CSV table of C-alpha atoms and ligand atoms in Angstrom, one decimal:
chain,number,residue,atom,x,y,z
A,746,UNK,CA,18.6,-53.6,3.7
A,747,UNK,CA,21.9,-55.3,2.6
A,748,UNK,CA,19.8,-57.6,0.4
A,749,UNK,CA,18.0,-54.6,-1.1
A,750,UNK,CA,21.3,-52.7,-1.7
A,751,UNK,CA,22.9,-55.7,-3.4
A,752,UNK,CA,19.8,-56.5,-5.4
A,753,UNK,CA,19.4,-52.9,-6.6
A,754,UNK,CA,23.1,-52.7,-7.5
A,755,UNK,CA,23.0,-56.0,-9.5
A,756,UNK,CA,19.8,-55.1,-11.3
A,757,UNK,CA,21.4,-51.9,-12.6
A,758,UNK,CA,24.9,-53.3,-13.1
A,759,UNK,CA,24.9,-52.6,-16.8
A,760,UNK,CA,24.3,-49.0,-16.2
A,761,UNK,CA,27.3,-48.6,-14.0
A,762,UNK,CA,27.8,-44.9,-13.3
A,763,UNK,CA,31.4,-44.4,-12.2
A,764,UNK,CA,34.1,-47.0,-12.1
A,765,UNK,CA,31.7,-49.8,-11.0
A,766,UNK,CA,30.1,-47.6,-8.3
A,767,UNK,CA,26.5,-46.6,-8.1
A,768,UNK,CA,24.7,-43.7,-6.5
A,769,UNK,CA,22.7,-44.2,-3.3
A,770,UNK,CA,20.2,-41.9,-1.6
A,771,UNK,CA,21.6,-42.8,1.8
A,772,UNK,CA,19.2,-40.8,4.0
A,773,UNK,CA,16.1,-42.3,2.4
A,774,UNK,CA,17.5,-45.8,2.7
A,775,UNK,CA,18.4,-45.5,6.3
A,776,UNK,CA,15.2,-43.8,7.4
A,777,UNK,CA,13.2,-46.6,5.8
A,778,UNK,CA,15.4,-49.1,7.6
A,779,UNK,CA,15.1,-47.6,11.1
A,780,UNK,CA,11.3,-47.2,10.5
A,781,UNK,CA,11.1,-50.9,9.6
A,782,UNK,CA,13.2,-51.9,12.7
A,783,UNK,CA,10.9,-50.0,15.1
A,784,UNK,CA,7.8,-51.2,13.3
A,785,UNK,CA,8.9,-54.8,13.5
A,786,UNK,CA,9.7,-54.5,17.2
A,787,UNK,CA,6.5,-52.7,18.1
A,788,UNK,CA,4.0,-54.3,15.8
A,789,UNK,CA,5.7,-57.1,13.8
A,790,UNK,CA,5.1,-55.2,10.5
A,791,UNK,CA,7.3,-53.7,7.8
A,792,UNK,CA,6.6,-50.3,6.4
A,793,UNK,CA,9.0,-50.3,3.5
A,794,UNK,CA,10.2,-53.0,1.0
A,795,UNK,CA,8.7,-55.5,-1.3
A,796,UNK,CA,6.3,-57.3,1.1
A,797,UNK,CA,4.0,-54.5,2.2
A,798,UNK,CA,0.4,-55.7,2.7
A,799,UNK,CA,-1.7,-52.5,2.7
A,800,UNK,CA,0.2,-50.0,0.5
A,801,UNK,CA,-2.3,-47.1,0.8
A,802,UNK,CA,-2.5,-47.3,4.5
A,803,UNK,CA,1.3,-47.6,4.9
A,804,UNK,CA,1.8,-44.6,2.6
A,805,UNK,CA,-0.5,-42.5,4.8
A,806,UNK,CA,1.2,-43.6,8.0
A,807,UNK,CA,4.7,-42.8,6.5
A,808,UNK,CA,3.4,-39.3,5.5
A,809,UNK,CA,2.2,-38.8,9.1
A,810,UNK,CA,5.5,-39.8,10.7
A,811,UNK,CA,7.6,-37.6,8.4
A,812,UNK,CA,5.1,-34.8,8.8
A,813,UNK,CA,5.4,-35.0,12.6
A,814,UNK,CA,9.2,-34.6,12.4
A,815,UNK,CA,8.8,-31.6,10.1
A,816,UNK,CA,6.3,-29.8,12.3
A,817,UNK,CA,8.0,-30.6,15.6
A,818,UNK,CA,11.2,-29.2,14.5
A,819,UNK,CA,10.0,-26.1,12.7
A,820,UNK,CA,9.6,-22.7,14.4
A,821,UNK,CA,6.2,-21.1,13.6
A,822,UNK,CA,4.7,-17.7,14.3
A,823,UNK,CA,2.2,-19.1,16.9
A,824,UNK,CA,5.2,-20.1,19.1
A,825,UNK,CA,6.0,-16.5,19.6
A,826,UNK,CA,2.5,-15.0,19.5
A,827,UNK,CA,0.3,-17.6,21.2
A,828,UNK,CA,-2.9,-15.6,20.6
A,829,UNK,CA,-2.5,-16.5,16.9
A,830,UNK,CA,-3.1,-20.1,17.7
A,831,UNK,CA,-6.8,-19.5,17.5
A,832,UNK,CA,-6.5,-18.5,13.8
A,833,UNK,CA,-4.0,-21.3,12.9
A,834,UNK,CA,-2.7,-19.1,10.1
A,835,UNK,CA,-0.1,-21.6,8.9
A,836,UNK,CA,-2.4,-24.6,9.3
A,837,UNK,CA,0.0,-26.2,11.8
A,838,UNK,CA,-2.7,-27.2,14.2
A,839,UNK,CA,-4.8,-28.7,11.5
A,840,UNK,CA,-1.9,-30.7,10.1
A,841,UNK,CA,-0.8,-31.9,13.6
A,842,UNK,CA,-4.4,-33.0,14.3
A,843,UNK,CA,-4.4,-35.0,11.0
A,844,UNK,CA,-1.1,-36.6,11.9
A,845,UNK,CA,-2.2,-37.6,15.4
A,846,UNK,CA,-5.5,-39.0,14.1
A,847,UNK,CA,-3.7,-41.1,11.4
A,848,UNK,CA,-1.2,-42.4,13.9
A,849,UNK,CA,-3.7,-43.2,16.6
A,850,UNK,CA,-6.0,-44.9,14.1
A,851,UNK,CA,-3.2,-47.0,12.7
A,852,UNK,CA,-1.8,-48.1,16.1
A,853,UNK,CA,-5.3,-48.8,17.5
A,854,UNK,CA,-5.9,-51.0,14.4
A,855,UNK,CA,-2.6,-52.9,15.1
A,856,UNK,CA,-3.7,-53.4,18.7
A,857,UNK,CA,-7.0,-54.8,17.6
A,858,UNK,CA,-5.3,-57.1,15.1
A,859,UNK,CA,-3.0,-58.4,17.9
A,860,UNK,CA,-6.1,-59.1,20.0
A,861,UNK,CA,-7.9,-60.9,17.2
A,862,UNK,CA,-4.9,-63.0,16.2
A,863,UNK,CA,-4.2,-64.0,19.7
A,864,UNK,CA,-1.9,-62.3,22.2
A,865,UNK,CA,1.6,-63.6,22.0
A,866,UNK,CA,1.4,-64.7,18.4
A,867,UNK,CA,4.7,-63.5,17.0
A,868,UNK,CA,6.4,-61.7,19.9
A,869,UNK,CA,6.1,-57.9,19.5
A,870,UNK,CA,6.1,-55.1,22.0
A,871,UNK,CA,2.4,-54.7,21.7
A,872,UNK,CA,1.8,-58.4,22.3
A,873,UNK,CA,4.0,-58.3,25.4
A,874,UNK,CA,2.0,-55.3,26.8
A,875,UNK,CA,-1.3,-57.0,26.0
A,876,UNK,CA,-0.1,-60.0,27.9
A,877,UNK,CA,0.9,-57.9,30.9
A,878,UNK,CA,-2.5,-56.2,30.6
A,879,UNK,CA,-4.2,-59.5,31.5
A,880,UNK,CA,-2.8,-59.1,35.0
A,881,UNK,CA,-2.9,-55.4,35.3
A,882,UNK,CA,-5.5,-54.0,32.9
A,883,UNK,CA,-5.5,-50.5,34.4
A,884,UNK,CA,-1.8,-50.0,33.9
A,885,UNK,CA,-1.8,-51.5,30.4
A,886,UNK,CA,-4.9,-50.0,29.0
A,887,UNK,CA,-5.2,-49.7,25.2
A,888,UNK,CA,-4.7,-46.0,25.6
A,889,UNK,CA,-1.4,-46.5,27.4
A,890,UNK,CA,-0.2,-49.2,24.9
A,891,UNK,CA,-1.1,-47.0,22.0
A,892,UNK,CA,0.8,-44.0,23.4
A,893,UNK,CA,3.9,-46.1,24.3
A,894,UNK,CA,3.9,-47.6,20.8
A,895,UNK,CA,3.6,-44.2,19.2
A,896,UNK,CA,6.4,-42.8,21.4
A,897,UNK,CA,8.7,-45.6,20.3
A,898,UNK,CA,7.9,-45.1,16.6
A,899,UNK,CA,8.5,-41.4,16.8
A,900,UNK,CA,11.5,-41.3,19.2
A,901,UNK,CA,13.3,-44.4,17.8
A,902,UNK,CA,13.4,-43.7,14.0
A,903,UNK,CA,14.8,-40.4,13.0
A,904,UNK,CA,17.3,-40.2,16.0
A,905,UNK,CA,19.1,-43.4,14.9
A,906,UNK,CA,18.8,-42.6,11.2
A,907,UNK,CA,20.3,-39.1,11.6
A,908,UNK,CA,23.2,-40.5,13.7
A,909,UNK,CA,23.9,-43.2,11.1
A,910,UNK,CA,23.9,-40.6,8.4
A,911,UNK,CA,26.3,-38.4,10.4
A,912,UNK,CA,28.7,-41.3,11.1
A,913,UNK,CA,28.7,-42.2,7.4
A,914,UNK,CA,29.4,-38.6,6.4
A,915,UNK,CA,32.3,-38.3,8.8
A,916,UNK,CA,33.7,-41.6,7.6
A,917,UNK,CA,33.5,-40.5,3.9
A,918,UNK,CA,35.2,-37.3,4.8
A,919,UNK,CA,37.9,-39.2,6.7
A,920,UNK,CA,38.7,-42.2,4.5
A,921,UNK,CA,41.7,-43.2,6.7
A,922,UNK,CA,39.3,-43.7,9.6
A,923,UNK,CA,36.9,-45.7,7.3
A,924,UNK,CA,39.9,-47.9,6.3
A,925,UNK,CA,41.0,-48.5,9.9
A,926,UNK,CA,37.4,-49.5,10.9
A,927,UNK,CA,37.2,-51.8,7.9
A,928,UNK,CA,40.6,-53.4,8.8
A,929,UNK,CA,39.4,-54.0,12.3
A,930,UNK,CA,36.1,-55.6,11.2
A,931,UNK,CA,37.9,-57.8,8.6
A,932,UNK,CA,40.4,-59.0,11.2
A,933,UNK,CA,37.9,-59.6,14.0
A,934,UNK,CA,34.9,-60.8,12.0
A,935,UNK,CA,36.3,-61.9,8.7
A,936,UNK,CA,34.5,-62.2,5.4
A,937,UNK,CA,32.6,-65.5,5.7
A,938,UNK,CA,29.7,-64.2,7.8
A,939,UNK,CA,28.0,-60.9,8.7
A,940,UNK,CA,29.0,-58.8,11.7
A,941,UNK,CA,26.7,-59.4,14.7
A,942,UNK,CA,26.2,-57.9,18.1
A,943,UNK,CA,28.5,-60.4,19.8
A,944,UNK,CA,31.4,-59.0,17.8
A,945,UNK,CA,31.1,-55.5,19.3
A,946,UNK,CA,33.4,-56.3,22.3
A,947,UNK,CA,36.2,-57.1,19.8
A,948,UNK,CA,35.8,-53.9,17.8
A,949,UNK,CA,37.0,-51.1,20.1
A,950,UNK,CA,38.0,-48.7,17.3
A,951,UNK,CA,34.6,-49.0,15.6
A,952,UNK,CA,33.0,-48.2,19.0
A,953,UNK,CA,35.2,-45.0,19.3
A,954,UNK,CA,33.9,-43.9,15.9
A,955,UNK,CA,30.3,-44.0,17.1
A,956,UNK,CA,31.2,-42.2,20.3
A,957,UNK,CA,33.1,-39.5,18.5
A,958,UNK,CA,30.2,-39.0,16.0
A,959,UNK,CA,27.7,-38.7,18.9
A,960,UNK,CA,30.1,-36.2,20.5
A,961,UNK,CA,30.2,-33.9,17.5
A,962,UNK,CA,26.6,-34.5,16.4
A,963,UNK,CA,24.3,-35.3,19.3
A,964,UNK,CA,21.0,-35.6,17.4
A,965,UNK,CA,19.0,-33.9,20.2
A,966,UNK,CA,21.4,-31.0,20.7
A,967,UNK,CA,19.3,-29.4,23.5
A,968,UNK,CA,18.0,-32.8,24.7
A,969,UNK,CA,14.3,-32.3,25.3
A,970,UNK,CA,12.9,-29.5,27.4
A,971,UNK,CA,12.7,-30.3,31.2
A,972,UNK,CA,11.0,-28.2,33.9
A,973,UNK,CA,12.2,-27.4,37.4
A,974,UNK,CA,9.9,-28.9,39.9
A,975,UNK,CA,11.1,-26.5,42.6
A,976,UNK,CA,13.1,-23.3,42.9
A,977,UNK,CA,16.8,-24.1,42.7
A,978,UNK,CA,20.1,-22.3,42.7
A,979,UNK,CA,22.4,-23.6,39.9
A,980,UNK,CA,25.8,-22.3,38.9
A,981,UNK,CA,25.1,-18.9,40.5
A,982,UNK,CA,21.6,-18.6,38.9
A,983,UNK,CA,18.3,-18.6,40.8
A,984,UNK,CA,15.9,-20.7,38.8
A,985,UNK,CA,12.2,-20.4,39.7
A,986,UNK,CA,9.9,-23.4,40.0
A,987,UNK,CA,8.3,-24.2,36.7
A,988,UNK,CA,11.1,-22.9,34.4
A,989,UNK,CA,11.7,-24.6,31.1
A,990,UNK,CA,15.3,-25.9,31.1
A,991,UNK,CA,17.3,-26.8,28.1
A,992,UNK,CA,20.7,-28.5,28.3
A,993,UNK,CA,23.0,-27.6,25.5
A,994,UNK,CA,24.9,-30.8,25.2
A,995,UNK,CA,26.0,-29.8,21.7
A,996,UNK,CA,28.1,-26.9,23.1
A,997,UNK,CA,29.3,-28.9,26.1
A,998,UNK,CA,30.5,-31.7,23.9
A,999,UNK,CA,32.5,-29.2,21.8
A,1000,UNK,CA,33.9,-27.2,24.8
A,1001,UNK,CA,37.6,-26.5,24.2
A,1002,UNK,CA,38.2,-26.4,27.9
A,1003,UNK,CA,37.3,-30.1,28.0
A,1004,UNK,CA,38.1,-31.5,24.5
A,1005,UNK,CA,41.4,-31.0,22.7
A,1006,UNK,CA,40.8,-29.7,19.1
A,1007,UNK,CA,37.0,-30.1,19.8
A,1008,UNK,CA,35.9,-29.5,16.2
A,1009,UNK,CA,38.1,-32.3,14.8
A,1010,UNK,CA,36.8,-35.8,14.1
A,1011,UNK,CA,39.2,-37.9,16.1
A,1012,UNK,CA,37.9,-41.3,17.2
A,1013,UNK,CA,41.3,-42.0,18.7
A,1014,UNK,CA,40.5,-39.6,21.6
A,1015,UNK,CA,38.3,-42.4,23.0
A,1016,UNK,CA,40.9,-45.2,22.7
A,1017,UNK,CA,42.1,-46.9,25.9
A,1018,UNK,CA,39.6,-45.0,28.0
A,1019,UNK,CA,41.5,-41.7,27.3
A,1020,UNK,CA,38.3,-39.7,27.5
A,1021,UNK,CA,36.9,-41.4,30.6
A,1022,UNK,CA,35.5,-38.8,32.9
A,1023,UNK,CA,34.8,-36.2,30.2
A,1024,UNK,CA,31.2,-35.3,30.3
A,1025,UNK,CA,29.0,-36.4,27.4
A,1026,UNK,CA,25.3,-36.9,27.3
A,1027,UNK,CA,24.0,-37.5,23.8
A,1028,UNK,CA,21.2,-39.7,25.3
A,1029,UNK,CA,20.4,-37.3,28.2
A,1030,UNK,CA,20.8,-38.2,31.8
A,1031,UNK,CA,18.9,-39.1,35.0
A,1032,UNK,CA,15.4,-40.5,35.1
A,1033,UNK,CA,14.3,-39.3,31.7
A,1034,UNK,CA,17.4,-40.5,30.0
A,1035,UNK,CA,16.7,-42.1,26.6
A,1036,UNK,CA,15.3,-45.6,27.3
A,1037,UNK,CA,16.3,-46.6,23.7
A,1038,UNK,CA,20.0,-46.1,24.2
A,1039,UNK,CA,21.0,-49.7,24.3
A,1040,UNK,CA,18.8,-50.6,21.4
A,1041,UNK,CA,20.1,-47.6,19.4
A,1042,UNK,CA,23.7,-48.5,20.0
A,1043,UNK,CA,23.1,-52.1,18.9
A,1044,UNK,CA,21.1,-51.1,15.9
A,1045,UNK,CA,23.6,-48.5,14.7
A,1046,UNK,CA,26.5,-50.9,15.4
A,1047,UNK,CA,25.0,-53.7,13.3
A,1048,UNK,CA,23.9,-51.4,10.5
A,1049,UNK,CA,27.1,-49.4,10.2
A,1050,UNK,CA,29.3,-52.4,10.7
A,1051,UNK,CA,27.5,-54.4,8.0
A,1052,UNK,CA,27.7,-51.4,5.6
A,1053,UNK,CA,31.4,-51.1,6.1
A,1054,UNK,CA,32.0,-54.8,5.9
A,1055,UNK,CA,30.0,-55.5,2.8
A,1056,UNK,CA,30.4,-52.4,0.5
A,1057,UNK,CA,33.0,-50.0,-0.7
A,1058,UNK,CA,32.0,-46.4,-0.3
A,1059,UNK,CA,33.0,-43.1,-2.0
A,1060,UNK,CA,31.9,-39.5,-2.0
A,1061,UNK,CA,30.0,-38.4,-5.0
A,1062,UNK,CA,32.7,-35.9,-6.0
A,1063,UNK,CA,36.2,-35.1,-4.8
A,1064,UNK,CA,35.1,-32.3,-2.5
A,1065,UNK,CA,34.5,-33.0,1.1
A,1066,UNK,CA,30.8,-33.5,2.0
A,1067,UNK,CA,29.2,-30.4,3.4
A,1068,UNK,CA,28.7,-30.6,7.1
A,1069,UNK,CA,26.1,-27.9,7.5
A,1070,UNK,CA,23.5,-28.7,10.0
A,1071,UNK,CA,19.8,-28.4,9.3
A,1072,UNK,CA,17.2,-27.3,11.8
A,1073,UNK,CA,14.6,-29.3,13.6
A,1074,UNK,CA,13.9,-31.2,16.8
A,1075,UNK,CA,16.9,-33.3,15.9
A,1076,UNK,CA,20.0,-32.0,14.0
A,1077,UNK,CA,19.9,-33.6,10.6
A,1078,UNK,CA,22.5,-32.9,7.9
A,1079,UNK,CA,21.2,-29.9,6.0
A,1080,UNK,CA,21.5,-31.7,2.7
A,1081,UNK,CA,20.5,-35.4,2.6
A,1082,UNK,CA,23.6,-37.6,2.1
A,1083,UNK,CA,24.1,-39.2,-1.3
A,1084,UNK,CA,27.0,-41.6,-1.8
A,1085,UNK,CA,28.6,-44.0,-4.3
A,1086,UNK,CA,28.7,-47.7,-3.4
A,1087,UNK,CA,29.6,-51.1,-4.7
A,1088,UNK,CA,29.5,-54.5,-3.1
A,1089,UNK,CA,32.9,-55.8,-2.0
A,1090,UNK,CA,33.9,-58.8,-4.1
A,1091,UNK,CA,35.2,-60.6,-1.0
A,1092,UNK,CA,31.7,-60.4,0.5
A,1093,UNK,CA,29.8,-61.7,-2.6
A,1094,UNK,CA,29.1,-65.1,-1.1
A,1095,UNK,CA,27.6,-63.7,2.1
A,1096,UNK,CA,25.5,-61.2,0.1
A,1097,UNK,CA,24.3,-63.9,-2.2
A,1098,UNK,CA,23.2,-66.0,0.7
A,1099,UNK,CA,21.1,-63.1,2.0
A,1100,UNK,CA,19.4,-62.9,-1.3
A,1101,UNK,CA,18.5,-66.5,-0.7
B,1164,LIG,C1,21.1,-42.4,18.3
B,1164,LIG,C2,19.9,-42.6,18.8
B,1164,LIG,C3,19.2,-41.9,19.9
B,1164,LIG,C4,19.6,-40.8,20.5
B,1164,LIG,C5,20.8,-39.9,20.4
B,1164,LIG,C6,18.5,-40.5,21.5
B,1164,LIG,C7,18.5,-39.4,22.4
B,1164,LIG,C8,17.5,-39.1,23.3
B,1164,LIG,C9,17.5,-38.0,24.1
B,1164,LIG,C10,18.6,-36.9,24.2
B,1164,LIG,C11,16.3,-38.0,24.8
B,1164,LIG,C12,15.9,-37.0,25.9
B,1164,LIG,C13,16.5,-37.3,27.2
B,1164,LIG,C14,16.3,-36.2,28.3
B,1164,LIG,O1,15.1,-35.9,28.4
B,1164,LIG,O2,17.2,-35.8,28.9
B,1164,LIG,C15,15.6,-39.2,24.4
B,1164,LIG,C16,14.4,-39.6,24.9
B,1164,LIG,C17,13.7,-40.7,24.5
B,1164,LIG,N1,14.1,-41.7,23.6
B,1164,LIG,FE1,15.9,-41.6,22.6
B,1164,LIG,N2,17.6,-41.5,21.4
B,1164,LIG,C18,17.9,-42.3,20.4
B,1164,LIG,C19,17.3,-43.5,20.0
B,1164,LIG,C20,16.1,-43.9,20.6
B,1164,LIG,C21,15.4,-45.2,20.3
B,1164,LIG,C22,16.0,-46.2,19.3
B,1164,LIG,C23,14.3,-45.2,21.0
B,1164,LIG,C24,13.2,-46.3,21.1
B,1164,LIG,C25,13.5,-47.5,21.3
B,1164,LIG,C26,14.2,-44.1,21.8
B,1164,LIG,C27,13.2,-43.7,22.7
B,1164,LIG,C28,13.2,-42.6,23.5
B,1164,LIG,C29,12.0,-42.3,24.3
B,1164,LIG,C30,10.7,-43.1,24.4
B,1164,LIG,C31,12.4,-41.1,24.9
B,1164,LIG,C32,11.5,-40.3,26.0
B,1164,LIG,C33,11.9,-40.7,27.4
B,1164,LIG,C34,11.2,-39.9,28.4
B,1164,LIG,O3,10.7,-38.8,28.2
B,1164,LIG,O4,11.1,-40.4,29.6
B,1164,LIG,N3,15.3,-43.3,21.5
B,1164,LIG,N4,16.3,-39.8,23.5
């Protein structure tokens, strides 16, 4: 991504738009990145960029993934009047069927390729599961592997991309926080190499920024629906067995009884363990807690850290960026983020090395 951003900036350098800064469609760039990260992990393939092998197939798969997010987040009339499902007036069922078929077909093909090319060739999640399947074929059947791979691709892309977009938006609306994060990275990591995971322990303020963003904008505001396995009594309410339960972490994480000035973006509230003991659950909790949390925190840390380290960032205009939330399974920004960027001169050597 850094290489792409640098290359695209350089190739359009002559048409500089504003004071050496160029416009970037941030949401698109980050979604493509998180999709590539998950695809590489799961299947060893990229879905965006210069080196795509099967362009047509890739395009179809991308349409299916984005379509899945659109449909999963949208309310439709059949949700309220189930009888209408038979008629499928809005074509939702038809579209979901197409999406599922495309995804299943694609992932099944990847599994087949992995088998043909030899299990273990290039370590991917699918190759690891095929390897395990040699000892326990029932547990790691193709059906199970395919469903796990699809869950990872669906659960691990938009969530991280949305959060990165929120963090960047909050930083651009709070340039003093952005400068403080930049100063910390410059002091602890320097300008001779890129930030990496092992630096995170030395970047406490940067970590506070991610925590504060996840507090204000937990991408799954109601987590995912759970169901009571038995009748329970909770907070004075009798909840029958089989009830759908939604946890409103969005509201809890903005509760004025718990958080001082809850609507303000103040990463400092997490400094020196000051918010320890305050309840936050952007990744859920218990048994079904997000299994991708550690990966997401690393991915977001490396991506945001490198963006802050390597580029200067500005809002498109002087007004603050609109923080209106869109609807969906996850809470995206209502309007996709667009920003102005330019490579930092001090990072030119590092960026040139990436371009190889
Ligand atoms: C900022 C990034 C992310 C956030 C905020 C997030 C949040 C969540 C939440 C709230 C849940 C539901 C937990 C519950 O039921 O209480 C969940 C489930 C899940 N997440 Fe994430 N997630 C993120 C990234 C990822 C990534 C990168 C992956 C893949 C590696 C992933 C894979 C999953 C899966 C497979 C589930 C379903 C788990 C289950 O039902 O047992 N997530 N996530």
